[in-house]
Amino acid sequence: MAYKEMLQIRRDPRSLAIALLMPLMQMAMLGYGVSLDIRHVPLCVYDQENSQQSRAIVDQFISSGWFSISQTLDRQSDIRHAMDRGECVAALVIPADFSRQLATTGSANMQAVFDATDVNTTNIALGYAQGVVAQANAQIAADWNASHGVHPSPVGQIDLEPGTWFNETLDSRNFIIPGVVAVILALVGAQLTSLTISREWERGTMEQLISTPVSALEVMFGKLLPYFAIGLIDAGFCLISAVAWFGIPFRGSIVTLFVTTTLFNVVVLGIGYLISVRIRSQLGASQIALLVTMLPTTLLSGYTFPIDQMPAPIQAISLIVYPRYFVTILRAIFLKGSGLSDLWMPLAGLSCYAVIILWLAARAFRKRLD
Amino acid sequence: MSADAPAILAQALTKKFQSFTAVDHLDLSIAKGEIVGFIGPNGAGKSTTIRMLCGLLRPSEGSAQVAGFDVSSEAEAVREHIGYMSQKFSLYGDLTVRENLRFFGGIYRVARREIDERMKFAISMAGLEGREDRLVRTLAGGWKQRLALGCAILHRPPILFLDEPTSGVEPEARRRFWDLIHEFAADGVTILVSTHYMDEAEYCNRIALIDRGKLIAIGTPSELRAHQLGGELFEVGCAPLGAAMKALSDAPGVVDAAIFGDRLHVVLGAGGLDAADLPGFLGEHGIEVDQVRSVPPSLEDVFVQLVSGSPEERMIP
Amino acid sequence: MFERLSVMLMKEFLELKRDRWAMFRLIVPLIIQMLVFGYAATFTVHHVATSILDLDQSQASRSLISHFVATSRFNVVDVTQNRDDITRDIDQSTATIAIVIHAGFGRTLGNGQSAPLQVIVDGTNSNTALIALGYLSQIVAQFSEDQSSRAANFRADTAVPEIGISLQARPWFNEGLDDRWFFIPGVIGTLTLLQVVSLTAFAIVREREVGTLEQIMVSPIRPVEFILGKTVPFFLIGLGDIALVSAFGIFWFHISFIGNPWIMLLGASLFLLAALGIGLLLSTFSRTQQQAFALNFFFVNPLFILSGFAFPIAAMPKLLQWFTVINPLRYFLVVIRAVFLKGVGFEVLWPDLAAMALLALVMLTVSVLRFRKSLD
């Protein structure tokens, strides 16, 4: 049974090529496309004073590497125009009395205007800006104290010593790519399986099979075994490219990875099989299937939007989005080097899923026999 | 189109799908007002030929004119002059009888003042009076099929292509359907109809036999019966049938032997076995014969014999 | 032309009317998704699970801890004196951030020296980590200020003036920095794209499967008439979709809408035409509904990821940035966000509108050209 399926797949090299290349293509697309790292925030500067000191602070923004000056403006209203046209995300407004204030009182105001449409970018850019200003302030305070003979505040400052674990460089790619692998395997795997099996329905060979004394379970396993192998190869491709191409650190054990990937593959194929059996019987169900699979996998699996930040009912819904378990697992294996015992929670979720899906798939098929 | 020009003319019409040749250099000429039956087993190329003639598929080689227009370069003009009914039921199941008719009337731009009369005609033709507002998917097979015909003739096409119109329809409805076809032909409509029911072939003016993409014979039913067999047909009741057929196929003077139901049909040519010799000959092979009688050949006999032999040898001289 | 078109339209609407589930299928998934994704799509960081190792147990350390407890940004899950607890919390993801207050923290601060405060962040989710670190430094700064003002009062000195530049952030267009304002318009565009592309692709492929397409193709109807007849209903449905989910965004999620509804209508129309073009094009490549389904999957996912919906296009490599040029969703997101949040008009948005118009034109033309041939 599985042997026959293998033969069919081999006779159809185009499908095989698609099955193997598609995940890599999606990987390249999503691996590069999904990034939150904002390196050079386009910045407009409206410097009303244009003094040595104001230029110095602007230079500090540039030399930080986080900002690139896109325009120097002459009017307040130009900021609005530049932002409307999307030419800058942030604008720095330095008042006309900037250096005078600084010289007489030791403090001065400076405005940072953000196009806050994209809140995440705004938050990150604001963080960068505060960093630049804090650095500048340290120098200004030291100079002020020295020239005015003021002793440092009697209360000590706190030195923050942040240490980042697991993803030391805070590179969003390290966080997103393992999730991308999970999402691709979920989408492509289910897709290919459902497609190839539905083709069998169309050609009528499935009816032929039903009429033989092969049991529903045998049919199911026979059908799925070769796709299972392809799924594992796909997973191998994606995981290797994550490490070798995108340079994601891999700290876990291959065994853990293999065991979890196998389990996930079972769920994915089961879903694909279920779709193929169901869709055949219901026109229009495919539309719903599309709507209910793609967006949830992207939005509710936690691969971009952290699940723990969602409202409780949405978190509950995300429990049925099976890729979420694998996203968690892959991330933990890659970045934390977790073993099976650390991962018991998502593993239990995935196992429950596997059991339910296989049961449903076997049942759905038997119904078609009637 | 002049009066005596053929309504449908195909010359070396060929359709290849990759390496597979579905229709192979087919020549066909059909005069105005003729009913031509297209007969052949499934996959012989009947539907492909009809689809090419309708301009749905582009011929790989050769050419065809329908109503005087070339099917590949003047497909739109061809479409103005034809009605088409496919083997798959293809009306909108979610629309009522009347809505389907109105839709196809609109698509063919049947004039506004004419449409009501045409719809009334189609409904009465299909015997659907009183069911005008039923959803089409709730209708029985024979009605659906007559309605499909009604949709195909709303715009009074001079040429009708019917691709296995009667498949899956009960015999009573099939007979009624053929009555309708004859009425159209009487009005001068040219009809090319494909079928795999041999008995239906008898209703046609001419029959084109097609097998593996090739036209193997064409003629009136009686012509085909008379000339094609190459001998006289006998029905032989005997047992066991398989052994008898095997013995006879090598015997001298036997043109053909084939199993028909629980009997054997044997065609005897000149200069070999005679009908009277058959019981003796078969007896030598240990086969019991209880009856030998001469029967008039049916088209099925002709077809079976033509398909089993090589087409070149069997063509009408 | 109009006669055939009108019978096509009449037929489409009759079919839609007969399909009792159609309304349900069109509306219910849309609303559910709008609700779920409206709440799910957020980068906001609240209630970061925090573990604190207090080895100092002084008044100062307790005061620092109370600063963390008081804010909703952090959720202190564990205060401990055992170093192993911290490691375990981070390893098992019980906590995202661990703060280590070393022994002598309060004494050092009291002496006017700077005291180290160790922070461990689980960087797995780099975005959360980055933002949480920002909040953390704000809280620590607040704590320092409180401490020094208390010390100043204690000594009855004059308050030490603030030295240095104070940066005043002015987030325009979204003063509350509510990132729902960013995502909801994106969700509106994405849902519409998905709905319209799949509806169109499936509608034509279904006619092909049922056989009615063949029946129509042998008629003298022109491809333009057929395609228009097929698309106009979906265009109207798409406009309805956009209106419905937009209303939902405005009244349920309270997203401000300060722009010109006419610009929105123009943008939505052009976007819908482009989406219809994609659906039609997909349908000319698929023979069966399953194939349409697969194509949908492979094409719509990149369209959605590479639209700037969540991931800034500026952060993508150049090659992918070029690819987004042919993505109508990219332009529509610019338009819909600008209209909702910025209230800008035609004079700013015309390049995006023109790009969508061009894409729509190209895709509709190609699908009309491909349509006739597609039975072969």
PDB file of C-alpha atoms in Angstrom, chain C residues 20 22 56 62 65 79 127 132 145 151 154 160 165 177 193 219-221 294 296 309 341 343 353:
ATOM      1  CA  ARG C  20     -29.133  29.975   2.171  1.00  0.00           C
ATOM      2  CA  ALA C  22     -24.116  32.259   1.620  1.00  0.00           C
ATOM      3  CA  ASP C  56      19.643  42.556  50.297  1.00  0.00           C
ATOM      4  CA  ARG C  62      11.786  46.478  49.274  1.00  0.00           C
ATOM      5  CA  ILE C  65      10.278  45.802  44.539  1.00  0.00           C
ATOM      6  CA  VAL C  79      10.237  37.142  45.210  1.00  0.00           C
ATOM      7  CA  ASN C 127      10.629  42.204  20.720  1.00  0.00           C
ATOM      8  CA  ALA C 132      10.389  45.202  28.643  1.00  0.00           C
ATOM      9  CA  GLU C 145      14.327  60.064  41.454  1.00  0.00           C
ATOM     10  CA  ALA C 151      17.072  62.145  50.606  1.00  0.00           C
ATOM     11  CA  PHE C 154      15.612  64.495  54.727  1.00  0.00           C
ATOM     12  CA  VAL C 160      18.918  69.420  43.148  1.00  0.00           C
ATOM     13  CA  ILE C 165      18.101  67.363  28.124  1.00  0.00           C
ATOM     14  CA  LEU C 177       0.316  54.400  21.457  1.00  0.00           C
ATOM     15  CA  LEU C 193      -8.174  40.209   0.409  1.00  0.00           C
ATOM     16  CA  SER C 219     -22.351  30.922 -26.478  1.00  0.00           C
ATOM     17  CA  PRO C 220     -21.289  34.104 -28.257  1.00  0.00           C
ATOM     18  CA  ILE C 221     -20.770  35.872 -24.918  1.00  0.00           C
ATOM     19  CA  ALA C 294      -3.748  25.155  -3.129  1.00  0.00           C
ATOM     20  CA  ASN C 296      -4.727  30.357  -2.920  1.00  0.00           C
ATOM     21  CA  PHE C 309       0.703  44.268   7.902  1.00  0.00           C
ATOM     22  CA  LEU C 341      -5.373  57.600  11.523  1.00  0.00           C
ATOM     23  CA  GLY C 343      -6.756  61.896   7.715  1.00  0.00           C
ATOM     24  CA  LEU C 353      -3.963  54.681  -5.509  1.00  0.00           C
TER      25      LEU C 353
END
